[in-house]
């Protein structure tokens, strides 16, 4: 059985969810961002307890198929961006369609309806968050970051960065150094 959990965004989230599952008496076969695989379906009272514990930690156990698909889209995008070293010609539309085994047009329409933004805009926002993280913690040059994140040029990265954050990358670095 698979469970889908909203707000899992990092490895620390996976660790916390694993611990919560085990405290509830469940032993997951596999956990990745937004998804948990169990050997068998838990009883309703156990599921209710798990739901309450997860909500107290800022997570949400999803029970609606549309929400599950949205969470799968988000976790797939976050996983792909988290891997960094994106190819310049990567196509998130093809990667999402392959990963979720659904037509991209369906995924795109559903995501826009539920989230109020396009998948493309979500990808850009997530990439910029990763760029900010790389700028703060890895001390890479902007050229290296642009290459690592699959941008065609530093100018393209800088333009998107400014559009999303309101700052140029160099101004952002200055803010963080002060």
PDB file of C-alpha atoms in Angstrom:
ATOM      1  CA  UNK A   1       0.000   0.000   0.000  1.00  0.00           C
ATOM      2  CA  UNK A   2       1.168   3.522  -0.742  1.00  0.00           C
ATOM      3  CA  UNK A   3       0.548   6.598   1.373  1.00  0.00           C
ATOM      4  CA  UNK A   4       1.038  10.119   0.076  1.00  0.00           C
ATOM      5  CA  UNK A   5       2.186  12.835   2.437  1.00  0.00           C
ATOM      6  CA  UNK A   6       2.236  16.555   1.721  1.00  0.00           C
ATOM      7  CA  UNK A   7       5.067  18.869   2.832  1.00  0.00           C
ATOM      8  CA  UNK A   8       7.892  16.341   2.687  1.00  0.00           C
ATOM      9  CA  UNK A   9      10.660  18.406   1.108  1.00  0.00           C
ATOM     10  CA  UNK A  10      14.002  17.079   2.344  1.00  0.00           C
ATOM     11  CA  UNK A  11      15.867  14.124   3.805  1.00  0.00           C
ATOM     12  CA  UNK A  12      15.137  15.366   7.322  1.00  0.00           C
ATOM     13  CA  UNK A  13      11.409  15.098   6.518  1.00  0.00           C
ATOM     14  CA  UNK A  14      11.922  11.486   5.420  1.00  0.00           C
ATOM     15  CA  UNK A  15      13.672  10.749   8.724  1.00  0.00           C
ATOM     16  CA  UNK A  16      10.872  12.351  10.781  1.00  0.00           C
ATOM     17  CA  UNK A  17       8.136  10.543   8.831  1.00  0.00           C
ATOM     18  CA  UNK A  18       9.985   7.207   9.227  1.00  0.00           C
ATOM     19  CA  UNK A  19      10.242   7.762  12.976  1.00  0.00           C
ATOM     20  CA  UNK A  20       6.540   8.682  13.203  1.00  0.00           C
ATOM     21  CA  UNK A  21       5.513   5.609  11.221  1.00  0.00           C
ATOM     22  CA  UNK A  22       7.558   3.344  13.464  1.00  0.00           C
ATOM     23  CA  UNK A  23       6.154   4.982  16.627  1.00  0.00           C
ATOM     24  CA  UNK A  24       2.689   4.229  15.239  1.00  0.00           C
ATOM     25  CA  UNK A  25       3.620   0.570  14.740  1.00  0.00           C
ATOM     26  CA  UNK A  26       4.053   0.751  10.972  1.00  0.00           C
ATOM     27  CA  UNK A  27       7.194  -0.428   9.233  1.00  0.00           C
ATOM     28  CA  UNK A  28       7.691   1.213   5.841  1.00  0.00           C
ATOM     29  CA  UNK A  29       9.264  -0.726   2.984  1.00  0.00           C
ATOM     30  CA  UNK A  30      10.343   2.478   1.241  1.00  0.00           C
ATOM     31  CA  UNK A  31      10.101   6.209   1.910  1.00  0.00           C
ATOM     32  CA  UNK A  32      10.800   8.996  -0.556  1.00  0.00           C
ATOM     33  CA  UNK A  33       9.648  12.597  -0.772  1.00  0.00           C
ATOM     34  CA  UNK A  34       5.866  12.609  -0.559  1.00  0.00           C
ATOM     35  CA  UNK A  35       5.452   8.823  -0.694  1.00  0.00           C
ATOM     36  CA  UNK A  36       5.563   5.908   1.723  1.00  0.00           C
ATOM     37  CA  UNK A  37       5.296   2.268   0.726  1.00  0.00           C
ATOM     38  CA  UNK A  38       3.887  -0.138   3.314  1.00  0.00           C
ATOM     39  CA  UNK A  39       3.669  -3.934   3.060  1.00  0.00           C
ATOM     40  CA  UNK A  40      -0.014  -3.880   3.976  1.00  0.00           C
ATOM     41  CA  UNK A  41      -2.813  -1.414   4.600  1.00  0.00           C
ATOM     42  CA  UNK A  42      -3.045  -0.276   8.236  1.00  0.00           C
ATOM     43  CA  UNK A  43      -6.306  -0.499  10.160  1.00  0.00           C
ATOM     44  CA  UNK A  44      -8.457   2.657  10.203  1.00  0.00           C
ATOM     45  CA  UNK A  45      -7.653   3.575  13.858  1.00  0.00           C
ATOM     46  CA  UNK A  46      -3.902   3.280  13.160  1.00  0.00           C
ATOM     47  CA  UNK A  47      -4.293   5.458  10.062  1.00  0.00           C
ATOM     48  CA  UNK A  48      -6.202   8.070  12.095  1.00  0.00           C
ATOM     49  CA  UNK A  49      -3.453   8.099  14.735  1.00  0.00           C
ATOM     50  CA  UNK A  50      -0.791   8.457  12.035  1.00  0.00           C
ATOM     51  CA  UNK A  51      -2.730  11.292  10.409  1.00  0.00           C
ATOM     52  CA  UNK A  52      -2.919  13.188  13.728  1.00  0.00           C
ATOM     53  CA  UNK A  53       0.772  12.691  14.493  1.00  0.00           C
ATOM     54  CA  UNK A  54       1.806  13.806  11.010  1.00  0.00           C
ATOM     55  CA  UNK A  55      -0.417  16.911  11.173  1.00  0.00           C
ATOM     56  CA  UNK A  56       1.162  17.871  14.512  1.00  0.00           C
ATOM     57  CA  UNK A  57       4.538  17.802  12.720  1.00  0.00           C
ATOM     58  CA  UNK A  58       3.351  19.944   9.792  1.00  0.00           C
ATOM     59  CA  UNK A  59       2.663  17.121   7.331  1.00  0.00           C
ATOM     60  CA  UNK A  60      -0.621  16.077   5.769  1.00  0.00           C
ATOM     61  CA  UNK A  61      -1.706  12.551   4.898  1.00  0.00           C
ATOM     62  CA  UNK A  62      -3.469  12.810   1.552  1.00  0.00           C
ATOM     63  CA  UNK A  63      -6.578  10.835   0.744  1.00  0.00           C
ATOM     64  CA  UNK A  64      -7.777  12.481  -2.448  1.00  0.00           C
ATOM     65  CA  UNK A  65      -6.396  11.244  -5.796  1.00  0.00           C
ATOM     66  CA  UNK A  66      -6.022  14.777  -7.188  1.00  0.00           C
ATOM     67  CA  UNK A  67      -3.988  15.834  -4.134  1.00  0.00           C
ATOM     68  CA  UNK A  68      -1.895  12.673  -4.399  1.00  0.00           C
ATOM     69  CA  UNK A  69      -1.066  13.462  -8.016  1.00  0.00           C
ATOM     70  CA  UNK A  70      -0.134  17.058  -7.129  1.00  0.00           C
ATOM     71  CA  UNK A  71       2.149  15.804  -4.362  1.00  0.00           C
ATOM     72  CA  UNK A  72       3.741  13.320  -6.773  1.00  0.00           C
ATOM     73  CA  UNK A  73       4.388  16.158  -9.240  1.00  0.00           C
ATOM     74  CA  UNK A  74       5.958  18.337  -6.533  1.00  0.00           C
ATOM     75  CA  UNK A  75       8.090  15.577  -5.045  1.00  0.00           C
ATOM     76  CA  UNK A  76       9.309  14.503  -8.494  1.00  0.00           C
ATOM     77  CA  UNK A  77      10.289  18.089  -9.345  1.00  0.00           C
ATOM     78  CA  UNK A  78      11.996  18.561  -5.967  1.00  0.00           C
ATOM     79  CA  UNK A  79      13.880  15.280  -6.375  1.00  0.00           C
ATOM     80  CA  UNK A  80      15.055  16.210  -9.879  1.00  0.00           C
ATOM     81  CA  UNK A  81      16.145  19.688  -8.834  1.00  0.00           C
ATOM     82  CA  UNK A  82      17.707  18.353  -5.634  1.00  0.00           C
ATOM     83  CA  UNK A  83      19.947  16.115  -7.696  1.00  0.00           C
ATOM     84  CA  UNK A  84      21.243  19.268  -9.400  1.00  0.00           C
ATOM     85  CA  UNK A  85      23.598  18.665 -12.315  1.00  0.00           C
ATOM     86  CA  UNK A  86      20.628  19.143 -14.620  1.00  0.00           C
ATOM     87  CA  UNK A  87      21.267  18.908 -18.302  1.00  0.00           C
ATOM     88  CA  UNK A  88      20.830  22.080 -20.308  1.00  0.00           C
ATOM     89  CA  UNK A  89      18.193  20.436 -22.478  1.00  0.00           C
ATOM     90  CA  UNK A  90      16.194  18.713 -19.736  1.00  0.00           C
ATOM     91  CA  UNK A  91      12.457  18.736 -20.223  1.00  0.00           C
ATOM     92  CA  UNK A  92      10.465  18.568 -17.016  1.00  0.00           C
ATOM     93  CA  UNK A  93       7.335  17.822 -19.032  1.00  0.00           C
ATOM     94  CA  UNK A  94       8.809  14.577 -20.391  1.00  0.00           C
ATOM     95  CA  UNK A  95      10.400  13.654 -17.061  1.00  0.00           C
ATOM     96  CA  UNK A  96       7.104  14.157 -15.196  1.00  0.00           C
ATOM     97  CA  UNK A  97       5.073  12.249 -17.783  1.00  0.00           C
ATOM     98  CA  UNK A  98       7.505   9.336 -17.598  1.00  0.00           C
ATOM     99  CA  UNK A  99       7.712   9.340 -13.805  1.00  0.00           C
ATOM    100  CA  UNK A 100       3.957   9.559 -13.228  1.00  0.00           C
ATOM    101  CA  UNK A 101       2.817   7.610 -16.294  1.00  0.00           C
ATOM    102  CA  UNK A 102       0.302  10.306 -17.219  1.00  0.00           C
ATOM    103  CA  UNK A 103      -0.017  12.742 -20.116  1.00  0.00           C
ATOM    104  CA  UNK A 104       1.689  16.047 -19.384  1.00  0.00           C
ATOM    105  CA  UNK A 105      -1.353  18.030 -20.543  1.00  0.00           C
ATOM    106  CA  UNK A 106      -3.437  16.338 -17.818  1.00  0.00           C
ATOM    107  CA  UNK A 107      -0.754  16.942 -15.166  1.00  0.00           C
ATOM    108  CA  UNK A 108      -0.330  20.570 -16.210  1.00  0.00           C
ATOM    109  CA  UNK A 109      -4.056  21.325 -16.170  1.00  0.00           C
ATOM    110  CA  UNK A 110      -4.571  19.613 -12.817  1.00  0.00           C
ATOM    111  CA  UNK A 111      -1.586  21.364 -11.224  1.00  0.00           C
ATOM    112  CA  UNK A 112      -2.724  24.796 -12.429  1.00  0.00           C
ATOM    113  CA  UNK A 113      -6.281  24.220 -11.203  1.00  0.00           C
ATOM    114  CA  UNK A 114      -5.253  23.041  -7.737  1.00  0.00           C
ATOM    115  CA  UNK A 115      -2.127  25.133  -7.072  1.00  0.00           C
ATOM    116  CA  UNK A 116      -3.022  28.315  -8.951  1.00  0.00           C
ATOM    117  CA  UNK A 117       0.333  28.414 -10.800  1.00  0.00           C
ATOM    118  CA  UNK A 118       1.725  26.497 -13.735  1.00  0.00           C
ATOM    119  CA  UNK A 119       4.146  23.606 -13.377  1.00  0.00           C
ATOM    120  CA  UNK A 120       6.692  25.699 -15.261  1.00  0.00           C
ATOM    121  CA  UNK A 121       6.443  28.521 -12.721  1.00  0.00           C
ATOM    122  CA  UNK A 122       6.705  26.018  -9.873  1.00  0.00           C
ATOM    123  CA  UNK A 123       9.847  24.530 -11.459  1.00  0.00           C
ATOM    124  CA  UNK A 124      11.381  27.994 -11.813  1.00  0.00           C
ATOM    125  CA  UNK A 125      10.597  28.828  -8.177  1.00  0.00           C
ATOM    126  CA  UNK A 126      12.095  25.539  -6.972  1.00  0.00           C
ATOM    127  CA  UNK A 127      15.194  26.013  -9.133  1.00  0.00           C
ATOM    128  CA  UNK A 128      15.707  29.519  -7.739  1.00  0.00           C
ATOM    129  CA  UNK A 129      15.384  28.161  -4.185  1.00  0.00           C
ATOM    130  CA  UNK A 130      18.091  25.617  -5.014  1.00  0.00           C
ATOM    131  CA  UNK A 131      20.238  28.364  -6.569  1.00  0.00           C
ATOM    132  CA  UNK A 132      19.911  30.414  -3.363  1.00  0.00           C
ATOM    133  CA  UNK A 133      20.942  27.369  -1.336  1.00  0.00           C
ATOM    134  CA  UNK A 134      23.961  26.762  -3.575  1.00  0.00           C
ATOM    135  CA  UNK A 135      24.948  30.431  -3.356  1.00  0.00           C
ATOM    136  CA  UNK A 136      24.767  30.461   0.439  1.00  0.00           C
ATOM    137  CA  UNK A 137      26.224  27.089   1.370  1.00  0.00           C
ATOM    138  CA  UNK A 138      28.374  25.828  -1.487  1.00  0.00           C
ATOM    139  CA  UNK A 139      30.162  29.072  -2.385  1.00  0.00           C
ATOM    140  CA  UNK A 140      30.138  28.111  -6.061  1.00  0.00           C
ATOM    141  CA  UNK A 141      30.586  30.735  -8.733  1.00  0.00           C
ATOM    142  CA  UNK A 142      27.444  31.875 -10.514  1.00  0.00           C
ATOM    143  CA  UNK A 143      28.800  30.316 -13.697  1.00  0.00           C
ATOM    144  CA  UNK A 144      29.162  26.929 -11.951  1.00  0.00           C
ATOM    145  CA  UNK A 145      25.678  27.224 -10.460  1.00  0.00           C
ATOM    146  CA  UNK A 146      24.148  28.114 -13.832  1.00  0.00           C
ATOM    147  CA  UNK A 147      25.787  25.073 -15.394  1.00  0.00           C
ATOM    148  CA  UNK A 148      24.840  22.784 -12.492  1.00  0.00           C
ATOM    149  CA  UNK A 149      21.199  23.902 -12.593  1.00  0.00           C
ATOM    150  CA  UNK A 150      20.815  23.516 -16.356  1.00  0.00           C
ATOM    151  CA  UNK A 151      20.640  27.181 -17.347  1.00  0.00           C
ATOM    152  CA  UNK A 152      21.838  28.046 -20.823  1.00  0.00           C
ATOM    153  CA  UNK A 153      23.811  31.031 -19.498  1.00  0.00           C
ATOM    154  CA  UNK A 154      24.554  33.097 -16.415  1.00  0.00           C
ATOM    155  CA  UNK A 155      22.468  35.886 -17.956  1.00  0.00           C
ATOM    156  CA  UNK A 156      19.432  33.593 -18.144  1.00  0.00           C
ATOM    157  CA  UNK A 157      19.894  32.498 -14.527  1.00  0.00           C
ATOM    158  CA  UNK A 158      20.379  36.113 -13.396  1.00  0.00           C
ATOM    159  CA  UNK A 159      17.243  37.275 -15.209  1.00  0.00           C
ATOM    160  CA  UNK A 160      15.102  34.510 -13.660  1.00  0.00           C
ATOM    161  CA  UNK A 161      16.649  35.074 -10.245  1.00  0.00           C
ATOM    162  CA  UNK A 162      15.834  38.786 -10.335  1.00  0.00           C
ATOM    163  CA  UNK A 163      12.304  38.147 -11.599  1.00  0.00           C
ATOM    164  CA  UNK A 164      11.560  35.682  -8.771  1.00  0.00           C
ATOM    165  CA  UNK A 165      13.417  37.302  -5.853  1.00  0.00           C
ATOM    166  CA  UNK A 166      13.606  40.953  -6.846  1.00  0.00           C
ATOM    167  CA  UNK A 167      17.388  40.863  -6.365  1.00  0.00           C
ATOM    168  CA  UNK A 168      20.281  40.229  -8.682  1.00  0.00           C
ATOM    169  CA  UNK A 169      22.363  37.215  -7.604  1.00  0.00           C
ATOM    170  CA  UNK A 170      25.227  39.490  -6.538  1.00  0.00           C
ATOM    171  CA  UNK A 171      22.890  41.709  -4.478  1.00  0.00           C
ATOM    172  CA  UNK A 172      21.457  38.576  -2.846  1.00  0.00           C
ATOM    173  CA  UNK A 173      24.952  37.360  -1.950  1.00  0.00           C
ATOM    174  CA  UNK A 174      25.729  40.797  -0.448  1.00  0.00           C
ATOM    175  CA  UNK A 175      22.598  40.594   1.727  1.00  0.00           C
ATOM    176  CA  UNK A 176      23.595  37.179   3.040  1.00  0.00           C
ATOM    177  CA  UNK A 177      27.179  38.262   3.757  1.00  0.00           C
ATOM    178  CA  UNK A 178      26.122  41.304   5.818  1.00  0.00           C
TER     179      UNK A 178
END
